[in-house]
mmCIF file of C-alpha atoms in Angstrom:
data_model
loop_
_atom_site.group_PDB
_atom_site.id
_atom_site.type_symbol
_atom_site.label_atom_id
_atom_site.label_comp_id
_atom_site.label_asym_id
_atom_site.label_seq_id
_atom_site.Cartn_x
_atom_site.Cartn_y
_atom_site.Cartn_z
ATOM 1 C CA MET A 1 100.105 -102.193 105.160
ATOM 2 C CA PRO A 2 96.304 -102.475 105.003
ATOM 3 C CA GLU A 3 95.142 -105.593 106.832
ATOM 4 C CA LEU A 4 91.927 -107.620 106.933
ATOM 5 C CA PRO A 5 89.718 -104.802 108.366
ATOM 6 C CA GLU A 6 90.938 -102.224 105.829
ATOM 7 C CA VAL A 7 90.536 -104.602 102.882
ATOM 8 C CA THR A 8 87.100 -105.656 104.139
ATOM 9 C CA THR A 9 86.082 -101.999 104.405
ATOM 10 C CA THR A 10 87.237 -101.418 100.828
ATOM 11 C CA VAL A 11 85.434 -104.517 99.541
ATOM 12 C CA ASN A 12 82.198 -103.527 101.281
ATOM 13 C CA GLY A 13 82.422 -100.107 99.641
ATOM 14 C CA LEU A 14 83.124 -101.554 96.201
ATOM 15 C CA LYS A 15 80.192 -103.951 96.472
ATOM 16 C CA ARG A 16 77.928 -100.916 96.631
ATOM 17 C CA ALA A 17 79.835 -98.678 94.207
ATOM 18 C CA LEU A 18 80.338 -101.200 91.381
ATOM 19 C CA LYS A 19 76.969 -102.946 91.496
ATOM 20 C CA GLY A 20 75.518 -103.303 87.985
ATOM 21 C CA LEU A 21 78.365 -101.350 86.354
ATOM 22 C CA SER A 22 80.907 -102.238 83.694
ATOM 23 C CA PHE A 23 84.455 -101.067 83.062
ATOM 24 C CA GLY A 24 85.504 -98.790 80.227
ATOM 25 C CA ASP A 25 89.072 -98.156 79.152
ATOM 26 C CA VAL A 26 91.915 -98.466 81.678
ATOM 27 C CA TRP A 27 94.806 -96.045 82.243
ATOM 28 C CA THR A 28 98.069 -96.469 84.165
ATOM 29 C CA ASP A 29 101.479 -94.850 84.387
ATOM 30 C CA LEU A 30 103.017 -97.994 85.884
ATOM 31 C CA ALA A 31 103.279 -100.223 82.796
ATOM 32 C CA LYS A 32 106.809 -100.864 81.549
ATOM 33 C CA GLU A 33 108.170 -102.495 78.391
ATOM 34 C CA LYS A 34 110.577 -104.614 80.436
ATOM 35 C CA PRO A 35 109.257 -104.949 83.995
ATOM 36 C CA ILE A 36 111.307 -106.714 86.632
ATOM 37 C CA LYS A 37 110.392 -110.381 86.959
ATOM 38 C CA GLN A 38 108.118 -110.042 89.994
ATOM 39 C CA PHE A 39 105.901 -107.598 88.066
ATOM 40 C CA GLU A 40 105.452 -109.746 84.963
ATOM 41 C CA ASN A 41 101.797 -110.598 84.248
ATOM 42 C CA THR A 42 100.589 -107.621 86.278
ATOM 43 C CA ILE A 43 99.454 -104.162 85.271
ATOM 44 C CA LYS A 44 103.108 -103.057 85.506
ATOM 45 C CA ASP A 45 103.866 -105.207 82.443
ATOM 46 C CA ILE A 46 102.880 -103.301 79.257
ATOM 47 C CA LYS A 47 102.039 -106.471 77.283
ATOM 48 C CA PHE A 48 99.814 -107.757 80.082
ATOM 49 C CA PHE A 49 98.254 -104.327 80.581
ATOM 50 C CA ASN A 50 97.302 -104.008 76.902
ATOM 51 C CA LYS A 51 95.741 -107.472 76.960
ATOM 52 C CA MET A 52 93.863 -106.657 80.167
ATOM 53 C CA LYS A 53 92.469 -103.438 78.645
ATOM 54 C CA LYS A 54 90.920 -105.353 75.766
ATOM 55 C CA GLU A 55 89.476 -108.094 77.968
ATOM 56 C CA ILE A 56 87.667 -105.921 80.508
ATOM 57 C CA LYS A 57 86.297 -103.152 78.285
ATOM 58 C CA GLY A 58 82.520 -103.119 78.510
ATOM 59 C CA ILE A 59 82.451 -106.114 80.845
ATOM 60 C CA LYS A 60 80.028 -106.065 83.770
ATOM 61 C CA VAL A 61 81.097 -106.516 87.394
ATOM 62 C CA LEU A 62 79.356 -109.522 88.955
ATOM 63 C CA SER A 63 80.674 -109.397 92.525
ATOM 64 C CA VAL A 64 83.458 -108.208 94.804
ATOM 65 C CA GLU A 65 84.989 -110.301 97.574
ATOM 66 C CA ARG A 66 88.055 -110.560 99.791
ATOM 67 C CA ARG A 67 90.594 -113.324 100.314
ATOM 68 C CA ALA A 68 93.219 -112.507 102.955
ATOM 69 C CA LYS A 69 94.511 -109.051 101.961
ATOM 70 C CA ASN A 70 93.424 -109.424 98.328
ATOM 71 C CA ILE A 71 90.483 -107.661 96.667
ATOM 72 C CA LEU A 72 88.776 -109.838 94.049
ATOM 73 C CA ILE A 73 86.532 -108.200 91.424
ATOM 74 C CA ASN A 74 84.690 -110.920 89.518
ATOM 75 C CA LEU A 75 83.621 -110.078 85.958
ATOM 76 C CA ALA A 76 80.980 -111.456 83.605
ATOM 77 C CA ASN A 77 83.632 -112.798 81.206
ATOM 78 C CA GLN A 78 84.878 -115.324 83.788
ATOM 79 C CA LYS A 79 87.847 -113.143 84.688
ATOM 80 C CA THR A 80 88.758 -111.741 88.103
ATOM 81 C CA ILE A 81 90.756 -108.585 88.775
ATOM 82 C CA LEU A 82 92.977 -109.200 91.805
ATOM 83 C CA ILE A 83 94.251 -106.177 93.715
ATOM 84 C CA HIS A 84 96.693 -106.296 96.626
ATOM 85 C CA LEU A 85 97.112 -102.915 98.316
ATOM 86 C CA LYS A 86 100.589 -103.727 99.693
ATOM 87 C CA MET A 87 102.040 -100.959 101.921
ATOM 88 C CA THR A 88 100.365 -97.718 100.865
ATOM 89 C CA GLY A 89 97.662 -98.584 98.353
ATOM 90 C CA HIS A 90 93.968 -97.785 98.572
ATOM 91 C CA ILE A 91 91.055 -97.613 96.154
ATOM 92 C CA LEU A 92 88.875 -94.569 95.590
ATOM 93 C CA VAL A 93 85.677 -94.079 93.599
ATOM 94 C CA GLY A 94 84.579 -90.692 92.291
ATOM 95 C CA ARG A 95 84.487 -88.339 89.341
ATOM 96 C CA TYR A 96 88.013 -87.832 87.991
ATOM 97 C CA HIS A 97 89.595 -86.077 85.014
ATOM 98 C CA LYS A 98 92.993 -86.288 83.380
ATOM 99 C CA THR A 99 95.532 -83.474 83.779
ATOM 100 C CA HIS A 100 98.793 -82.864 81.930
ATOM 101 C CA SER A 101 102.048 -81.207 82.900
ATOM 102 C CA THR A 102 105.478 -80.959 81.294
ATOM 103 C CA LYS A 103 106.626 -83.984 83.308
ATOM 104 C CA HIS A 104 103.687 -86.377 83.358
ATOM 105 C CA THR A 105 99.980 -87.078 83.051
ATOM 106 C CA THR A 106 97.835 -87.872 86.059
ATOM 107 C CA TRP A 107 94.231 -87.838 87.252
ATOM 108 C CA VAL A 108 92.590 -85.637 89.848
ATOM 109 C CA PRO A 109 89.083 -85.520 91.324
ATOM 110 C CA ASP A 110 86.726 -82.978 89.825
ATOM 111 C CA LYS A 111 86.660 -79.635 91.599
ATOM 112 C CA ASN A 112 83.145 -80.231 92.916
ATOM 113 C CA GLU A 113 83.883 -83.723 94.213
ATOM 114 C CA ARG A 114 83.581 -84.316 97.963
ATOM 115 C CA ARG A 115 86.384 -82.813 100.008
ATOM 116 C CA ASP A 116 87.714 -86.170 101.223
ATOM 117 C CA LEU A 117 88.878 -87.128 97.736
ATOM 118 C CA HIS A 118 91.123 -84.033 97.777
ATOM 119 C CA ASP A 119 92.969 -85.307 100.888
ATOM 120 C CA PRO A 120 96.752 -85.107 100.116
ATOM 121 C CA TYR A 121 97.032 -88.843 100.819
ATOM 122 C CA ASN A 122 94.636 -89.437 97.898
ATOM 123 C CA ARG A 123 96.706 -87.686 95.233
ATOM 124 C CA PHE A 124 98.970 -90.567 94.146
ATOM 125 C CA ILE A 125 96.746 -91.930 91.359
ATOM 126 C CA HIS A 126 98.510 -94.574 89.248
ATOM 127 C CA VAL A 127 95.662 -96.676 87.814
ATOM 128 C CA VAL A 128 92.230 -95.523 86.625
ATOM 129 C CA PHE A 129 89.268 -97.765 85.740
ATOM 130 C CA PRO A 130 86.504 -95.596 84.160
ATOM 131 C CA LEU A 131 83.023 -96.904 84.978
ATOM 132 C CA SER A 132 79.845 -96.991 82.917
ATOM 133 C CA ASN A 133 78.108 -94.437 85.181
ATOM 134 C CA GLY A 134 80.695 -91.712 84.513
ATOM 135 C CA LEU A 135 82.647 -92.264 87.718
ATOM 136 C CA ALA A 136 86.007 -94.012 88.010
ATOM 137 C CA MET A 137 87.599 -96.547 90.324
ATOM 138 C CA VAL A 138 91.160 -95.370 90.901
ATOM 139 C CA PHE A 139 94.164 -96.940 92.601
ATOM 140 C CA CYS A 140 96.144 -94.572 94.814
ATOM 141 C CA ASP A 141 99.581 -95.801 95.905
ATOM 142 C CA SER A 142 102.346 -93.438 97.027
ATOM 143 C CA ARG A 143 105.019 -96.162 97.175
ATOM 144 C CA LYS A 144 103.891 -97.934 93.974
ATOM 145 C CA PHE A 145 104.227 -101.379 95.583
ATOM 146 C CA GLY A 146 100.616 -102.433 94.941
ATOM 147 C CA LYS A 147 99.714 -105.377 92.721
ATOM 148 C CA ILE A 148 96.955 -105.520 90.109
ATOM 149 C CA THR A 149 96.515 -108.518 87.871
ATOM 150 C CA MET A 150 93.721 -110.460 86.157
ATOM 151 C CA LEU A 151 93.112 -114.192 86.408
ATOM 152 C CA ASP A 152 90.637 -116.838 85.281
ATOM 153 C CA THR A 153 87.867 -116.914 87.869
ATOM 154 C CA LYS A 154 87.513 -120.702 87.804
ATOM 155 C CA THR A 155 91.149 -121.358 88.730
ATOM 156 C CA LEU A 156 91.711 -118.206 90.780
ATOM 157 C CA HIS A 157 92.249 -119.984 94.097
ATOM 158 C CA GLU A 158 94.730 -122.415 92.559
ATOM 159 C CA THR A 159 97.129 -119.663 91.480
ATOM 160 C CA THR A 160 100.311 -118.660 93.299
ATOM 161 C CA HIS A 161 98.507 -115.508 94.471
ATOM 162 C CA LEU A 162 96.032 -117.407 96.660
ATOM 163 C CA LYS A 163 96.752 -121.124 96.914
ATOM 164 C CA ASN A 164 99.101 -120.972 99.906
ATOM 165 C CA LEU A 165 96.953 -118.759 102.120
ATOM 166 C CA GLY A 166 95.806 -119.890 105.553
ATOM 167 C CA PRO A 167 92.193 -119.951 106.753
ATOM 168 C CA GLU A 168 90.088 -116.831 107.265
ATOM 169 C CA PRO A 169 90.062 -115.858 110.975
ATOM 170 C CA LEU A 170 86.492 -114.514 111.028
ATOM 171 C CA TYR A 171 84.833 -117.434 109.263
ATOM 172 C CA LYS A 172 82.435 -119.390 111.469
ATOM 173 C CA ASP A 173 84.157 -122.675 110.710
ATOM 174 C CA PHE A 174 87.502 -121.345 111.965
ATOM 175 C CA HIS A 175 87.033 -122.744 115.461
ATOM 176 C CA PHE A 176 89.539 -122.779 118.299
ATOM 177 C CA GLU A 177 90.993 -126.221 117.574
ATOM 178 C CA LYS A 178 91.732 -125.195 113.980
ATOM 179 C CA PHE A 179 93.295 -121.970 115.230
ATOM 180 C CA LYS A 180 95.560 -123.908 117.575
ATOM 181 C CA GLU A 181 96.424 -126.399 114.848
ATOM 182 C CA GLN A 182 97.498 -123.571 112.550
ATOM 183 C CA LEU A 183 99.692 -121.901 115.181
ATOM 184 C CA PHE A 184 101.375 -125.203 115.894
ATOM 185 C CA LEU A 185 102.547 -125.443 112.290
ATOM 186 C CA LYS A 186 105.350 -123.155 113.485
ATOM 187 C CA PRO A 187 105.606 -124.018 117.190
ATOM 188 C CA ASN A 188 109.056 -122.513 117.780
ATOM 189 C CA LYS A 189 108.561 -119.144 116.107
ATOM 190 C CA ASN A 190 107.611 -115.920 117.878
ATOM 191 C CA ILE A 191 103.816 -115.809 118.216
ATOM 192 C CA LYS A 192 103.791 -112.280 116.759
ATOM 193 C CA THR A 193 105.494 -113.563 113.597
ATOM 194 C CA VAL A 194 103.235 -116.616 113.380
ATOM 195 C CA LEU A 195 100.082 -114.514 113.579
ATOM 196 C CA MET A 196 101.293 -112.385 110.665
ATOM 197 C CA ASP A 197 102.266 -115.369 108.503
ATOM 198 C CA GLN A 198 99.662 -115.422 105.729
ATOM 199 C CA SER A 199 100.119 -119.158 105.209
ATOM 200 C CA ILE A 200 99.076 -119.720 108.849
ATOM 201 C CA ILE A 201 96.146 -117.291 109.199
ATOM 202 C CA ALA A 202 95.000 -114.939 106.435
ATOM 203 C CA GLY A 203 94.747 -111.196 106.812
ATOM 204 C CA ILE A 204 96.524 -110.312 110.075
ATOM 205 C CA GLY A 205 99.398 -107.822 110.024
ATOM 206 C CA ASN A 206 101.435 -105.621 112.319
ATOM 207 C CA ILE A 207 98.733 -103.443 113.852
ATOM 208 C CA TYR A 208 96.137 -106.052 114.728
ATOM 209 C CA SER A 209 98.652 -108.668 115.922
ATOM 210 C CA ASP A 210 99.999 -106.143 118.455
ATOM 211 C CA GLU A 211 96.488 -105.346 119.633
ATOM 212 C CA MET A 212 95.300 -108.941 120.037
ATOM 213 C CA LEU A 213 98.471 -109.971 121.900
ATOM 214 C CA TRP A 214 98.067 -107.015 124.274
ATOM 215 C CA LEU A 215 94.429 -107.898 124.871
ATOM 216 C CA SER A 216 95.254 -111.555 125.579
ATOM 217 C CA SER A 217 98.259 -110.698 127.824
ATOM 218 C CA ILE A 218 100.764 -112.665 125.715
ATOM 219 C CA HIS A 219 104.299 -111.411 125.070
ATOM 220 C CA PRO A 220 105.052 -111.291 121.295
ATOM 221 C CA GLU A 221 108.188 -113.433 121.729
ATOM 222 C CA SER A 222 106.241 -116.319 123.262
ATOM 223 C CA LYS A 223 106.453 -119.608 121.374
ATOM 224 C CA PRO A 224 103.132 -121.244 120.399
ATOM 225 C CA LYS A 225 104.159 -124.610 121.840
ATOM 226 C CA ASN A 226 104.720 -123.036 125.289
ATOM 227 C CA ILE A 227 101.569 -120.923 125.536
ATOM 228 C CA PRO A 228 99.048 -122.553 127.916
ATOM 229 C CA ASN A 229 95.738 -123.613 126.424
ATOM 230 C CA LYS A 230 93.766 -121.066 128.457
ATOM 231 C CA ASN A 231 95.929 -118.264 127.068
ATOM 232 C CA LEU A 232 95.565 -119.582 123.523
ATOM 233 C CA LYS A 233 91.783 -119.518 123.980
ATOM 234 C CA LEU A 234 92.008 -115.911 125.123
ATOM 235 C CA LEU A 235 94.151 -115.094 122.078
ATOM 236 C CA TYR A 236 91.576 -116.742 119.821
ATOM 237 C CA THR A 237 88.713 -114.651 121.216
ATOM 238 C CA SER A 238 90.896 -111.520 121.218
ATOM 239 C CA MET A 239 91.711 -112.084 117.549
ATOM 240 C CA LYS A 240 88.011 -112.251 116.652
ATOM 241 C CA GLU A 241 87.236 -109.204 118.807
ATOM 242 C CA VAL A 242 90.056 -107.003 117.490
ATOM 243 C CA LEU A 243 89.425 -107.762 113.815
ATOM 244 C CA ALA A 244 85.678 -107.195 114.171
ATOM 245 C CA LYS A 245 86.367 -103.919 115.967
ATOM 246 C CA GLY A 246 88.716 -102.871 113.158
ATOM 247 C CA ILE A 247 85.953 -103.445 110.608
ATOM 248 C CA ASN A 248 83.369 -101.632 112.731
ATOM 249 C CA PHE A 249 85.631 -98.572 112.878
ATOM 250 C CA GLY A 250 86.233 -98.609 109.125
ATOM 251 C CA GLY A 251 89.855 -99.689 109.323
ATOM 252 C CA ASP A 252 93.009 -97.981 110.559
ATOM 253 C CA SER A 253 94.262 -94.740 108.971
ATOM 254 C CA MET A 254 97.340 -94.042 111.066
ATOM 255 C CA SER A 255 99.185 -94.105 107.729
ATOM 256 C CA ASP A 256 97.906 -93.876 104.134
ATOM 257 C CA TYR A 257 94.752 -95.962 104.191
ATOM 258 C CA ARG A 258 91.463 -94.345 103.117
ATOM 259 C CA ASN A 259 88.121 -95.938 102.182
ATOM 260 C CA ILE A 260 86.635 -95.660 98.677
ATOM 261 C CA ASN A 261 85.133 -92.270 99.568
ATOM 262 C CA GLY A 262 88.556 -90.924 100.512
ATOM 263 C CA ARG A 263 87.793 -90.911 104.240
ATOM 264 C CA LYS A 264 89.942 -92.101 107.120
ATOM 265 C CA GLY A 265 88.995 -95.080 109.226
ATOM 266 C CA ASN A 266 88.877 -94.601 113.001
ATOM 267 C CA PHE A 267 90.575 -97.658 114.496
ATOM 268 C CA GLN A 268 93.771 -95.634 115.113
ATOM 269 C CA LYS A 269 91.820 -93.688 117.728
ATOM 270 C CA HIS A 270 91.303 -96.896 119.703
ATOM 271 C CA HIS A 271 94.802 -98.393 119.837
ATOM 272 C CA ASN A 272 95.767 -99.926 123.152
ATOM 273 C CA VAL A 273 99.381 -100.573 122.243
ATOM 274 C CA TYR A 274 100.318 -100.062 118.575
ATOM 275 C CA GLN A 275 102.621 -97.027 118.119
ATOM 276 C CA LYS A 276 102.275 -96.130 121.813
ATOM 277 C CA LYS A 277 105.915 -96.602 122.777
ATOM 278 C CA GLY A 278 106.741 -94.959 126.103
ATOM 279 C CA GLU A 279 103.143 -94.547 127.223
ATOM 280 C CA SER A 280 101.692 -96.146 130.331
ATOM 281 C CA CYS A 281 99.837 -99.392 129.760
ATOM 282 C CA GLY A 282 96.099 -98.788 129.652
ATOM 283 C CA LYS A 283 95.111 -102.157 131.104
ATOM 284 C CA ARG A 284 93.261 -101.713 134.384
ATOM 285 C CA GLY A 285 95.560 -102.274 137.362
ATOM 286 C CA CYS A 286 98.712 -102.652 135.236
ATOM 287 C CA LYS A 287 101.757 -100.549 136.156
ATOM 288 C CA GLY A 288 103.647 -101.342 132.959
ATOM 289 C CA ALA A 289 104.720 -99.212 130.014
ATOM 290 C CA ILE A 290 104.580 -99.827 126.273
ATOM 291 C CA ILE A 291 107.883 -100.711 124.657
ATOM 292 C CA ARG A 292 108.834 -101.339 121.037
ATOM 293 C CA LYS A 293 111.114 -104.102 119.827
ATOM 294 C CA VAL A 294 111.993 -105.361 116.357
ATOM 295 C CA LEU A 295 111.167 -109.057 115.941
ATOM 296 C CA ASP A 296 111.942 -110.895 112.719
ATOM 297 C CA GLY A 297 112.216 -107.591 110.895
ATOM 298 C CA ARG A 298 108.892 -106.171 112.102
ATOM 299 C CA SER A 299 108.169 -103.863 115.015
ATOM 300 C CA ALA A 300 106.279 -105.193 118.018
ATOM 301 C CA HIS A 301 104.607 -102.970 120.624
ATOM 302 C CA PHE A 302 103.770 -104.540 123.960
ATOM 303 C CA CYS A 303 103.468 -103.993 127.699
ATOM 304 C CA ASN A 304 106.553 -104.956 129.700
ATOM 305 C CA VAL A 305 104.466 -106.144 132.674
ATOM 306 C CA HIS A 306 101.150 -107.841 131.979
ATOM 307 C CA GLN A 307 102.083 -109.512 128.667
ATOM 308 C CA LYS A 308 103.664 -112.769 129.858
ATOM 309 C CA LEU A 309 106.551 -114.465 128.100
ATOM 310 C CA PHE A 310 105.886 -118.172 127.496
ATOM 311 C CA ASN A 311 109.249 -119.300 126.268
#
């Protein structure tokens, strides 16, 4: 699932691509007459989709921002389009046209569009937002788990989508004492699980939690209440370092993620531990090996020597 660095990369791209533009009509093949309850009031609900189409047509984009793993596109009519990429979603911007077959209708990039948009991972187009400059913002999602909805901008952060999120880890006011306070909200849980809990800290997922725990020499099954203060401080700085590095490398494309130009990020080329099961630990002087273990339903990759268990 795209995490804070991938969503930040997407938002930074959209800030440039959507500046001064407005939306035209909207197309999707996801809308259903009777969606399951969790998809009501999203683009997968035909009644909501039809209402959304009317409300955004011709409306100018004012700004694009991120909250946790959510993309927020603020419009001039006091509405905000909220997009959560979920497991396999990503957003692309380019020149697209509609194609028809005996089974279904879809959209593909124009033949002369840049090669990256023709990447096989970019072919699962399920939502299309035509733009006033002739291009389109499209939502690619092979698993179809992504969420797109529209909310009132003024009350956006009071909705169920955002109100229970924890603080942003890269904000300047998220100092060490606040970090520690948040972790101690769940003192007896595995630190790996706590780091990924969006109500504790916003935006961290499987990849970056593995990397920051490896860097700070903390075993993923350690309990927050038992981790010494000096190690918590190292985890805090490692968190900042790893997330910033993820952004600098344009996100992680070990799986489906691509930026708005259809290109891969490069963080996967710099993993120390994630998906490196069986390899020797790369920490200087460490004789350990990387192992994988399922914790609370999610995989954890860690060194069996230098990552200490505080339990």
